[in-house]
Coordinates of C-alpha atoms and ligand atoms in Angstrom, one line a residue:
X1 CA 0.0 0.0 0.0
X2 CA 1.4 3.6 -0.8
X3 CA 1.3 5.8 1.4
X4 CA -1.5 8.1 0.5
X5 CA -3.2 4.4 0.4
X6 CA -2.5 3.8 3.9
X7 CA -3.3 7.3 5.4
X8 CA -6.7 6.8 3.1
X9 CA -7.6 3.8 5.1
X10 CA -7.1 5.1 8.2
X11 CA -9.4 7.6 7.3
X12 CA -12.2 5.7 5.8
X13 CA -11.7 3.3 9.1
X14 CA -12.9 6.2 11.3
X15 CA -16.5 5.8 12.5
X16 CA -19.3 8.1 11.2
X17 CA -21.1 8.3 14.5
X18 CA -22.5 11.0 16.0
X19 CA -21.2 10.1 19.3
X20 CA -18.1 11.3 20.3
X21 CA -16.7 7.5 20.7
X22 CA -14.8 7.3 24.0
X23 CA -15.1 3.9 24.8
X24 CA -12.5 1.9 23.3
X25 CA -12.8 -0.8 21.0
X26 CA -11.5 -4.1 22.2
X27 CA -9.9 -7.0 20.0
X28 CA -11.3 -10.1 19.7
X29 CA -8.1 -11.5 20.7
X30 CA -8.4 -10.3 24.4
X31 CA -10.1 -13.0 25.8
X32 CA -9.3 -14.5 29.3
X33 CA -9.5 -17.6 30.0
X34 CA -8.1 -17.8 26.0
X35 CA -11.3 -19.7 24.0
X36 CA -10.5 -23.2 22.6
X37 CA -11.3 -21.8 19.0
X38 CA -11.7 -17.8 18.2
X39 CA -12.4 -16.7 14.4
X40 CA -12.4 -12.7 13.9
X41 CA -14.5 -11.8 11.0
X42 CA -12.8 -8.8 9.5
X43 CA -14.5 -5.9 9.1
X44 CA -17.7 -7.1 11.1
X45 CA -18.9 -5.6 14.2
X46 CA -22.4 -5.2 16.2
X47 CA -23.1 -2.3 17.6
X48 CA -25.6 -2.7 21.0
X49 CA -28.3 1.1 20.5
X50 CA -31.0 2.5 22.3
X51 CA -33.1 -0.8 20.2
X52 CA -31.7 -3.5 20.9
X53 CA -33.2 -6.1 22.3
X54 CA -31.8 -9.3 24.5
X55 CA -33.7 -12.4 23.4
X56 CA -34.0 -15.8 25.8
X57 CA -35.0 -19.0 24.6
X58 CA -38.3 -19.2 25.3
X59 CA -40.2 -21.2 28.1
X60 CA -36.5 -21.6 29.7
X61 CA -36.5 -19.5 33.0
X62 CA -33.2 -20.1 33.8
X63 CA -31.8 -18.4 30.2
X64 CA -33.9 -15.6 31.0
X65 CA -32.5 -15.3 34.1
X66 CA -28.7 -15.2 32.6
X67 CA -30.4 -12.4 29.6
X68 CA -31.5 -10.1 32.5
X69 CA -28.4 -10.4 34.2
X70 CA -26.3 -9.0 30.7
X71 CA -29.7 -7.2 30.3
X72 CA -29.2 -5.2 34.0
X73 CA -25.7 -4.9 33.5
X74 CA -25.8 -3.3 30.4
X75 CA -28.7 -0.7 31.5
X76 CA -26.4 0.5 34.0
X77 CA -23.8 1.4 31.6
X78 CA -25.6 2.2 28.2
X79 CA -28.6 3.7 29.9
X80 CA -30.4 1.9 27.1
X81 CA -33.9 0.0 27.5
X82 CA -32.9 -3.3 26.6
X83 CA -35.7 -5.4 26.8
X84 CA -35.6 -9.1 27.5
X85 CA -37.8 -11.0 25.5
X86 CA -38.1 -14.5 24.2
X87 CA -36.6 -15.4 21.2
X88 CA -38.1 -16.0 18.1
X89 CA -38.0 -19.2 16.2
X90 CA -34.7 -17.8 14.7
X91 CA -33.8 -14.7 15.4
X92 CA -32.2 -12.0 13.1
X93 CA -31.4 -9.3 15.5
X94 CA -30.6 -8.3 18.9
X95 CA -28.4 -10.6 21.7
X96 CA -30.0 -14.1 21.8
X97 CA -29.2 -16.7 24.2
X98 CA -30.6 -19.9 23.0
X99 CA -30.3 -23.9 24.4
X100 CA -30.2 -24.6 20.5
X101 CA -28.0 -25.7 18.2
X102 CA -24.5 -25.6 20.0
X103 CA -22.4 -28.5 19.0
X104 CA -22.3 -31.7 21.4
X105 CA -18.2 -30.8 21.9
X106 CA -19.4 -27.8 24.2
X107 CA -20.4 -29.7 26.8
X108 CA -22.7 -28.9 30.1
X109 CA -20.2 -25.1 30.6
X110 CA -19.1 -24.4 26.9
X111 CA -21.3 -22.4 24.1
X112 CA -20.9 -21.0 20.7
X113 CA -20.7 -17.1 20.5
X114 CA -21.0 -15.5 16.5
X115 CA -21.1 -12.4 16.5
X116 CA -22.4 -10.7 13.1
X117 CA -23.5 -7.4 12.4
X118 CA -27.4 -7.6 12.6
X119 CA -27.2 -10.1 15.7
X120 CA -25.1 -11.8 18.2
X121 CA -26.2 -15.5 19.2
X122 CA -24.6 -17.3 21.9
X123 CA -26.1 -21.1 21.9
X124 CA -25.3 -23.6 24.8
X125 CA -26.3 -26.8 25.8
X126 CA -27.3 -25.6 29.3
X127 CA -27.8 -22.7 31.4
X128 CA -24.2 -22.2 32.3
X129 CA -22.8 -22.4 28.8
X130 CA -25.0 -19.5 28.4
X131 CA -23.4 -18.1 31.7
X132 CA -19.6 -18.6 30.6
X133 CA -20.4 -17.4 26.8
X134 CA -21.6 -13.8 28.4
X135 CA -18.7 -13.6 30.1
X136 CA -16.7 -13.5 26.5
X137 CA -19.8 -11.5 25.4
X138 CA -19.0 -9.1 28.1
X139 CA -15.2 -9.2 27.5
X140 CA -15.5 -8.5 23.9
X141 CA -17.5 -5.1 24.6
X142 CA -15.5 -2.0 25.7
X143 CA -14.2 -2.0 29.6
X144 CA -17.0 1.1 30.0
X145 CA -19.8 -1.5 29.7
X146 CA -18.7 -2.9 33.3
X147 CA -19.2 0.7 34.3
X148 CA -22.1 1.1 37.5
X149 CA -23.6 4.8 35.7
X150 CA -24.4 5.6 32.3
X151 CA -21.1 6.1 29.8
X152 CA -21.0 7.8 26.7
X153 CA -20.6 4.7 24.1
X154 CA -20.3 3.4 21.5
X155 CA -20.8 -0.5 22.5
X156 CA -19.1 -2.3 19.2
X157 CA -18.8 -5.6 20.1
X158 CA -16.1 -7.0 17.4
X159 CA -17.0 -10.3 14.7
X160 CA -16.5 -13.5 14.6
X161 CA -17.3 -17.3 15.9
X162 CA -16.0 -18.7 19.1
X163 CA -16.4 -22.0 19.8
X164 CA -15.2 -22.9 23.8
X165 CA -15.3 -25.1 26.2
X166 CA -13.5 -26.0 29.9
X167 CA -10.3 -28.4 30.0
X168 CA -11.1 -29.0 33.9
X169 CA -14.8 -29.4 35.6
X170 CA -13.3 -27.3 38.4
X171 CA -12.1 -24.2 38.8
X172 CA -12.0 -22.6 41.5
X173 CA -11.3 -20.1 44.5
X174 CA -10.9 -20.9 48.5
X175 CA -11.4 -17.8 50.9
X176 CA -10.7 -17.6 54.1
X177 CA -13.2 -16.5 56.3
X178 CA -11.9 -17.7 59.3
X179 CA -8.5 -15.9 59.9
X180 CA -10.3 -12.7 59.1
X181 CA -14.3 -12.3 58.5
X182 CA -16.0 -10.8 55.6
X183 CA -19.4 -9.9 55.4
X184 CA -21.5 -11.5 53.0
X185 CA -21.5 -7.9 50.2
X186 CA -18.0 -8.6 50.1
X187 CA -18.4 -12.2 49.4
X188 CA -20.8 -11.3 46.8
X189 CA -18.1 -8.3 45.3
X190 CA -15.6 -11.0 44.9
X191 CA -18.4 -13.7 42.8
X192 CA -19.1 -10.8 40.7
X193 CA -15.3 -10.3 40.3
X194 CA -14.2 -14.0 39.5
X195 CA -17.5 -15.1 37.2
X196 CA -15.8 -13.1 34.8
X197 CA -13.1 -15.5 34.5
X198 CA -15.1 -18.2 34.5
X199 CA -14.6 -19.6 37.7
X200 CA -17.0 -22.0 38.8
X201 CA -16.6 -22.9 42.2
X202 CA -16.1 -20.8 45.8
X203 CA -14.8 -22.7 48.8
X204 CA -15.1 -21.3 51.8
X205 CA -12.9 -21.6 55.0
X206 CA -15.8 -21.5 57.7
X207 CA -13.6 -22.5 60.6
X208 CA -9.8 -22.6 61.9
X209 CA -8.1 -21.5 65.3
X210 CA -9.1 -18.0 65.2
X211 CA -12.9 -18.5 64.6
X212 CA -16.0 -20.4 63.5
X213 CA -18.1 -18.3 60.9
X214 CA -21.2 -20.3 60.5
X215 CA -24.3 -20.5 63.0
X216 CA -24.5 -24.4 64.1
X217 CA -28.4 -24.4 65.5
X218 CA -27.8 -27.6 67.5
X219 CA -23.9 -26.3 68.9
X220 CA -24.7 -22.0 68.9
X221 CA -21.6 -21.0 70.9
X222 CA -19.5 -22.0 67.9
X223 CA -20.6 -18.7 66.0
X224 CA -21.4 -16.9 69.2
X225 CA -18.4 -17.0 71.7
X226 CA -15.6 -19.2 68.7
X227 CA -17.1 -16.2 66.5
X228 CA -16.2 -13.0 68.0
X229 CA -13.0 -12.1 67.7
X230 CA -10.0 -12.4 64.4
X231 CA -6.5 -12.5 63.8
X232 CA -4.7 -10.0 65.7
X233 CA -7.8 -9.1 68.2
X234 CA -9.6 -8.0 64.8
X235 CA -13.5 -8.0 65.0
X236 CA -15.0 -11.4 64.0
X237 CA -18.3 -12.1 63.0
X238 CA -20.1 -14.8 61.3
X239 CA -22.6 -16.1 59.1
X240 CA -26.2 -16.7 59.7
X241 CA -27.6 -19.6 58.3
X242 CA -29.5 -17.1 55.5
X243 CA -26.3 -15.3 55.4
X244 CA -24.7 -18.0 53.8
X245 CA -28.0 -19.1 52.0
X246 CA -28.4 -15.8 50.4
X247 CA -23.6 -16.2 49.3
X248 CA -24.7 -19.9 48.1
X249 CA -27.9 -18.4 45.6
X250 CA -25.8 -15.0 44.8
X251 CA -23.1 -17.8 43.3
X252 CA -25.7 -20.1 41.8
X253 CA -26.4 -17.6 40.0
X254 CA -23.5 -16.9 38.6
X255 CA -23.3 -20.7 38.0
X256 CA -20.7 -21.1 40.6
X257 CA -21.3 -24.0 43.4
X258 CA -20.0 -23.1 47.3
X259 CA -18.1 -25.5 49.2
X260 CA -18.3 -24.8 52.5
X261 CA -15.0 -26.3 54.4
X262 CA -15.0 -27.4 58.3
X263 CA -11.0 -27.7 59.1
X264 CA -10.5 -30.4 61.3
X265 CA -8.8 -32.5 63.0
X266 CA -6.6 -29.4 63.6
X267 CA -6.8 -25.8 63.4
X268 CA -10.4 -26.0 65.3
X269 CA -9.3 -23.9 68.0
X270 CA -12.4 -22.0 67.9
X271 CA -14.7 -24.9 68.6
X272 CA -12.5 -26.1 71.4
X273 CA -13.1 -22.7 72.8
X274 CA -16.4 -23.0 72.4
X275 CA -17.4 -26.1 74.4
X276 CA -15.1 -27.1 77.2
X277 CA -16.7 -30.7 76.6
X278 CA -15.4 -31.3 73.4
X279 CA -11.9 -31.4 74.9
X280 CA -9.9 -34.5 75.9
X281 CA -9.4 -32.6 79.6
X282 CA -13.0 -31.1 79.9
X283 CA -11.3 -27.5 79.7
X284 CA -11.6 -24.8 77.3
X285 CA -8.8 -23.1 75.9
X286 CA -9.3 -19.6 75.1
X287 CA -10.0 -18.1 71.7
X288 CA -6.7 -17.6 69.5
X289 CA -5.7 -14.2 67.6
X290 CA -2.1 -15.4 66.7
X291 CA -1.2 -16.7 63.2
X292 CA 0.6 -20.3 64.6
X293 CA -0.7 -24.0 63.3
X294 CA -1.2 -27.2 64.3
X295 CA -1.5 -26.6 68.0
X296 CA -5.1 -27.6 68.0
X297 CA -6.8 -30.9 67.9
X298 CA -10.5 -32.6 68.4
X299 CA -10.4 -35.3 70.9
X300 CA -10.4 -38.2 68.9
X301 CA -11.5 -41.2 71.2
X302 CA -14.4 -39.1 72.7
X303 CA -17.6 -40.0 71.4
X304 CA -19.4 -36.7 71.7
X305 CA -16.7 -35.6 69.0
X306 CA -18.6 -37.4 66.1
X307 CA -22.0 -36.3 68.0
X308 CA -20.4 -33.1 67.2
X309 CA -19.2 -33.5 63.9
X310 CA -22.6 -35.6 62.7
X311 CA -24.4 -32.1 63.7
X312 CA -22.2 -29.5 61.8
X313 CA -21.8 -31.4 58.7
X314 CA -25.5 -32.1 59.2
X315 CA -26.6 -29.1 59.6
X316 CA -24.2 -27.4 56.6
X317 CA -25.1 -30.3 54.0
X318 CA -28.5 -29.3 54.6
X319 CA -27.9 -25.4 53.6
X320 CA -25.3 -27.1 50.7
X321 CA -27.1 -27.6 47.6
X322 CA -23.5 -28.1 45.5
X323 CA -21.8 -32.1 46.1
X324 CA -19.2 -31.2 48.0
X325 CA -18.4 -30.8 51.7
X326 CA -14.5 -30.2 52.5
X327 CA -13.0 -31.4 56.0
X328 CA -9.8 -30.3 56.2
X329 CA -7.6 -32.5 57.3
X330 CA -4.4 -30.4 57.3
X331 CA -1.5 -29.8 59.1
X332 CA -2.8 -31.7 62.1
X333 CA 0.3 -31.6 64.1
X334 CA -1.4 -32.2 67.5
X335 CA -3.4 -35.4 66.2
X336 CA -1.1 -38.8 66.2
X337 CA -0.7 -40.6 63.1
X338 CA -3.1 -43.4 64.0
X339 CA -5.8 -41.2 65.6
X340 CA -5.7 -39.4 62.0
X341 CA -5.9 -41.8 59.8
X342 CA -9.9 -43.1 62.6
X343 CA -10.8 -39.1 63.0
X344 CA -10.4 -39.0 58.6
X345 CA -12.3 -42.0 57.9
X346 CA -15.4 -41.5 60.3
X347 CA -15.5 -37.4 59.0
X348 CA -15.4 -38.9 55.6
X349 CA -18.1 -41.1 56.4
X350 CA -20.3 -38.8 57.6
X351 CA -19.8 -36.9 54.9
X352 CA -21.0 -39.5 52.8
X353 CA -23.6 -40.6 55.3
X354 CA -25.0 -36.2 54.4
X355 CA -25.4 -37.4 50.7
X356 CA -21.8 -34.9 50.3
X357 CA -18.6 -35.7 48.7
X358 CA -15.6 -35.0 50.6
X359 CA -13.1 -32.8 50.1
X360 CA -9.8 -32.7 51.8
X361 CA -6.3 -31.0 52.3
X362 CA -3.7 -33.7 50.4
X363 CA -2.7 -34.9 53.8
X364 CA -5.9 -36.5 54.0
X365 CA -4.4 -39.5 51.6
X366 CA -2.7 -40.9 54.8
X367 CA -5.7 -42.2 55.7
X368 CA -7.9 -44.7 54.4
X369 CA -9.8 -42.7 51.8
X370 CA -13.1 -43.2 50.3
X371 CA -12.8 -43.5 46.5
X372 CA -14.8 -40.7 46.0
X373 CA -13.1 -38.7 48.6
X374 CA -10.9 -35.7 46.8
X375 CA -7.6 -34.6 47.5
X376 CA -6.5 -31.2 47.2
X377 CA -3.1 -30.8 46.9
X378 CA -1.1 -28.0 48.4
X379 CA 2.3 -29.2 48.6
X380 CA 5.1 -26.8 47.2
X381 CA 7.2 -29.6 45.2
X382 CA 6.1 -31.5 42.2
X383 CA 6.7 -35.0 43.9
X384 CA 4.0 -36.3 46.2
X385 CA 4.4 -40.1 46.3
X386 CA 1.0 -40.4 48.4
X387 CA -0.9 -38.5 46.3
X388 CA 0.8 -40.4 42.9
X389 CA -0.2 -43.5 44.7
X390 CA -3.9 -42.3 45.7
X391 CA -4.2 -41.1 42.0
X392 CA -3.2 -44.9 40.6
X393 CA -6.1 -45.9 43.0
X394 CA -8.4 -43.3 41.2
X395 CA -8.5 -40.8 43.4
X396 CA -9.2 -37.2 41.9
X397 CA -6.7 -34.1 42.7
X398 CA -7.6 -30.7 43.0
X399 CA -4.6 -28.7 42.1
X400 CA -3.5 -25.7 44.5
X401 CA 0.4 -26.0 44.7
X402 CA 1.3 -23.3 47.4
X403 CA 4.1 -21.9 45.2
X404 CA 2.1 -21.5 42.2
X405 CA -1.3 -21.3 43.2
X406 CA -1.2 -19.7 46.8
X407 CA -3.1 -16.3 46.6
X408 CA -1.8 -15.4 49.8
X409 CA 2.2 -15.6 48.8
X410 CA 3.6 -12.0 48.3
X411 CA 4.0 -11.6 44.5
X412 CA 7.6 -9.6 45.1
X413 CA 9.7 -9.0 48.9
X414 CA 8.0 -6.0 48.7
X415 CA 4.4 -6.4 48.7
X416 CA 2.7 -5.2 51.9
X417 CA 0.1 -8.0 52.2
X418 CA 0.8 -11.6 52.2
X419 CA 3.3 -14.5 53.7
X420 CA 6.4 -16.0 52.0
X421 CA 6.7 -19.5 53.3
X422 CA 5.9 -20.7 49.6
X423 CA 8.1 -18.3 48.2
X424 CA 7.1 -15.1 45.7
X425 CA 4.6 -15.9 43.3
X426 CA 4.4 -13.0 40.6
X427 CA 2.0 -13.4 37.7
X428 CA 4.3 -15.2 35.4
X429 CA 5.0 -17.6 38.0
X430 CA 1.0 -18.1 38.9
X431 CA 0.7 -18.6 34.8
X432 CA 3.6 -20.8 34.6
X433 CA 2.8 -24.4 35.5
X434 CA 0.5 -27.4 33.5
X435 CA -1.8 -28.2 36.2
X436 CA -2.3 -31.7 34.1
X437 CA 1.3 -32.3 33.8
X438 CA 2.7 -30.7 37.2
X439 CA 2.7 -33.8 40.0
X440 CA 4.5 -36.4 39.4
X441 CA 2.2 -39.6 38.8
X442 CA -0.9 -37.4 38.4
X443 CA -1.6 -36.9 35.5
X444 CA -4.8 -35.1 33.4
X445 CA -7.5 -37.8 33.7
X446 CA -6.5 -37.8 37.8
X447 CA -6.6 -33.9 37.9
X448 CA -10.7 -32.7 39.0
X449 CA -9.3 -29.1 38.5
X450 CA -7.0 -26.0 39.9
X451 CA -8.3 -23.9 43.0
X452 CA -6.5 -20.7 44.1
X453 CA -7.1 -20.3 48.0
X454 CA -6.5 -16.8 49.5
X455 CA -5.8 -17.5 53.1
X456 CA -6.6 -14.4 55.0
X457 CA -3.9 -13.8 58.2
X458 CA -3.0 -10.7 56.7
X459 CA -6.1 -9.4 54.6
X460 CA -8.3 -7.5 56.0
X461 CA -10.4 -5.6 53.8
X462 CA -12.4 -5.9 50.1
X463 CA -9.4 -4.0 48.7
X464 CA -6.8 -6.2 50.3
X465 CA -8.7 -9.1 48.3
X466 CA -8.7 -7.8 45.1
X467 CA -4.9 -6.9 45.3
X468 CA -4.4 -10.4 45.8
X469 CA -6.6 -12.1 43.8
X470 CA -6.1 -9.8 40.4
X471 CA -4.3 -10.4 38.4
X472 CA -3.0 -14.3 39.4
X473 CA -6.6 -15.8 40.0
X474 CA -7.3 -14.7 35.9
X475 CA -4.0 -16.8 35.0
X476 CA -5.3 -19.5 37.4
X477 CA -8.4 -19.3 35.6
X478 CA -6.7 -19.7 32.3
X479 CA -4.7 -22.6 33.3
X480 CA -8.2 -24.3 34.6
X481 CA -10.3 -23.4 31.4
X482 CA -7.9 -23.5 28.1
X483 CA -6.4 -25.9 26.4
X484 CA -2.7 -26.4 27.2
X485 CA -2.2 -25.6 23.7
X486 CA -3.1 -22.2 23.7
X487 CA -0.4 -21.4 26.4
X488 CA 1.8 -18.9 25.9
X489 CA 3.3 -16.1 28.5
X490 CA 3.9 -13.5 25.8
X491 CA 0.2 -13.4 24.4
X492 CA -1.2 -14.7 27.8
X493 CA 0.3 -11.1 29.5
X494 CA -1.3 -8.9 26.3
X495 CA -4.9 -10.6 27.1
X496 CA -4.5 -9.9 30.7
X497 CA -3.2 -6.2 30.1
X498 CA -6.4 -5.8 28.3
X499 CA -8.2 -6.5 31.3
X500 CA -7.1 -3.6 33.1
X501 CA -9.1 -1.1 32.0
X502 CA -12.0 -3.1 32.7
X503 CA -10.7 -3.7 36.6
X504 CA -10.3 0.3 36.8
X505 CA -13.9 1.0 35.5
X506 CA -14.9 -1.9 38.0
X507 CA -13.1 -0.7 40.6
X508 CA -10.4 -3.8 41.6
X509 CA -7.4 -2.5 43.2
X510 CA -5.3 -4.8 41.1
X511 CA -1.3 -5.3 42.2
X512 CA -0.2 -3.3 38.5
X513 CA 2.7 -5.9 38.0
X514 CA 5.7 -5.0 36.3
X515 CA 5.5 -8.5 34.3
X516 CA 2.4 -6.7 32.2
X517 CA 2.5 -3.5 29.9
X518 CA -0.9 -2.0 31.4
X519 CA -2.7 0.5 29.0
X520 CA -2.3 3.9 30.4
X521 CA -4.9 5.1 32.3
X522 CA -5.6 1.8 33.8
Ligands
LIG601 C1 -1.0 -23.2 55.5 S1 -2.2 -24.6 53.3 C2 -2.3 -23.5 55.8 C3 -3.2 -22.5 56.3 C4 -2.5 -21.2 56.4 C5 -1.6 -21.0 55.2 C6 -1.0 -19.6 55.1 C7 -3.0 -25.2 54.4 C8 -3.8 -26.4 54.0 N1 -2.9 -24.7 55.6 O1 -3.6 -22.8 57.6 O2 -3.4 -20.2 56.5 O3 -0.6 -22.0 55.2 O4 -0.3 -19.5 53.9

């Protein structure tokens, strides 16, 4: 091209819209997690106006549920009517989310975007295909469409097809409740935050040393007295049964299942605490604000201990509409091997006895485990011989290697917030590990998933969490959704730089790493 050519097509490239256009345009390439298959169709874009409409298959209440949450969204931003409606037999305008039509390869969580310029169709097999495609949907607009009050525009949305599904059923987030509490709005900023990448599942930490953050009707000192203080003498607080009701249907709908975790043998300080009874000596200790571990036990031959346990896991499983139920099971230091391996078998059975699968800490292999029982591995070397031999027995491994996937590790000496005892991790190093490939002797088909848990000794606040969480948990994410083939640092870090923008409209006091060229502004 000369260049008078080139300066021409600059030119003619420039929109003819009478808006002033101060959202930026975003590339179809910007997507994180990355898409298993992403055609750009040059040229193309849809524009979202003051008429379009968002269409829901029709007579499915739950796809209209996922069109008025883009629908609400979007009304906030645009200031546009947006109507939900159902869709037509085949629609030729407006957003449609239809159970239609998707091909078998998407599975129960993938779906089939195409954007063109009279219409954009996303089409899933279920409701939470829908659910994961609006999240590329809502990547692919400008950041300004994340904005909570009306923005200028325009809302180009670029063309193509993307076809995309998960590499692992589970991908998920731990937070830690216990060391420090967060009320429930907080709980519900961070879903918001994370169902953006896709994340499907939220385990909480409901219990450790420092406190017990769920109300047990049958056992109410656990919330009441192990409730009421934190880490460092901080205020503590817990959850009321609706409390955690109202976190568990904020994240269904968002198509992300809660696992609720009771720690235990060890770090159940709180409950000791709690009821003097439950001790081996029939004396309390008092509550805990330090940061130690393993100084804590259950008294393992006493029968009111599996009274006890019977009536928490009880009690949660009932409030628990997702499969799992995690026990812990970690660094129990004050618990002898033998009375581990009796106290991990009868939890895991009672578990089971609930209608829950269990979920425990790696340790948790020592004992005689359930086949269904998973193990979630936090080790910080890549050789686990326990855990290779539970995997040849068929047991699955959820993925959270503290020196990879540790949201509490400092990401440089530097960083205010955060613990070291897994070493640095900095974004490259959360994005730099196959999470089907990693442990020695577990390999893909033994791998459930990846799960980043932010443990909370040091965080305090909403805006401790989001400096944390952004930007690793979106390369966690990544590793958990695309397929290995699509890894790569260099064009991984451009995706996430793009997301920058969107984390300042949205407020996220993101750790700006040094490892990512942000765009300025952001
Ligand atoms: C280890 S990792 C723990 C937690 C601490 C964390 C701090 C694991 C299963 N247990 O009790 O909070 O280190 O990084």
């Amino acid at each position: 091209m000369t260049r008078f050519g080139a300066v021409l097509a600059i030119v003619l490239a420039v929109p003819l819209s009478p808006v002033t256009p101060t959202a930026t345009a975003v590339s179809f390439a910007n997507v994180v997690p990355a898409p298993v298959s992403a055609t750009p169709a040059a040229g193309v874009t849809y524009q979202i106006t003051s008429s379009t409409t968002v269409y829901a298959e029709a007579g499915s209440t739950a796809a209209q549920a996922v069109a008025t949450f883009l629908a609400t969204q979007l009304r906030r931003s645009t200031g546009y009517a947006l109507p939900v409606a159902d869709a037509p037999a085949s629609p030729s305008d407006g957003i449609s989310l239809l159970l239609s039509g998707a091909p078998a390869s998407v599975g129960p969580e993938g779906y089939q975007l195409t954007v063109a310029a009279n219409a954009v169709t996303i089409r899933a097999l279920q409701p939470a295909g829908l659910f994961r495609g609006l999240q590329t949907l809502r990547q692919l607009l400008p950041p300004e469409a994340d904005a909570a009050t009306v923005q200028a525009g325009p809302w180009p949305i670029p063309g193509g097809t993307i076809v995309d599904y998960p590499r692992f059923a589970y991908r998920g987030m731990m937070l830690d409740v216990a060391r420090h509490f967060f009320p429930v709005a907080t709980v519900e900023r961070l879903i918001d935050q994370i169902a953006l990448y896709k994340i499907n599942t939220l385990h909480l930490h409901l219990s450790d040393d420092q406190g017990w953050r769920i109300v047990i009707d049958s056992w109410p000192n656990l919330a009441a007295y192990g409730g009421s203080t934190a880490v460092g003498g901080d205020p503590g607080g817990y959850y009321t049964k609706a409390d955690y009701q109202a976190i568990v249907a904020y994240a269904a709908a968002r198509y992300i299942t809660v696992v609720p975790e009771i720690d235990m043998p060890g770090h159940t300080n709180a409950a000791l605490a709690s009821y003097a009874q439950l001790n081996c000596n029939g004396v309390a200790p008092n509550l805990y604000t330090g940061t130690n571990v393993g100084f804590s036990s259950l008294c393992v031959p006493l029968a009111l201990t599996y009274t006890f346990l019977d009536d928490v896991i009880r009690e949660l499983s009932a409030i628990t509409p997702g499969p799992y139920a995690h026990i812990g099971g970690d660094e129990a230091s004050s618990t002898t091997a033998a009375d581990y391996t009796y106290f991990m078998n009868r939890a895991q059975n009672i578990v089971a006895a609930h209608g829950k699968t269990a979920i425990g800490w790696h340790d948790i292999v020592k004992s005689d485990e359930l086949p269904s029982t998973v193990a979630q591995f936090w080790g910080t070397t890549s050789t686990d011989s326990n855990v290779a031999a539970a995997a040849a027995n068929g047991t699955k491994v959820l993925m959270s290697p503290a020196n990879l996937a540790y949201l509490d590790m400092k990401y440089v000496r530097k960083t205010k917030l955060g613990q070291t005892w897994a070493g640095l991790i900095e974004v490259d190093k959360a994005y730099s590990w196959n999470p089907g490939a990693y442990l020695t002797g577990v390999g893909e088909a033994s791998v459930l998933g990846v799960e980043g848990p932010l443990w909370t000794e040091t965080i305090r606040t909403s805006a401790d969490i989001d400096y944390m969480v952004f930007p690793r948990l979106p390369a966690l994410a990544e590793l958990g959704w695309s397929p290995w083939s699509t890894h790569n640092w260099t064009a991984f870090a451009t995706r996430l730089g793009a997301q920058g923008p969107r984390w300042k409209v949205m407020g996220v006091n993101y750790y700006h790493s040094p490892k990512i060229t942000w765009p300025t502004g952001s």
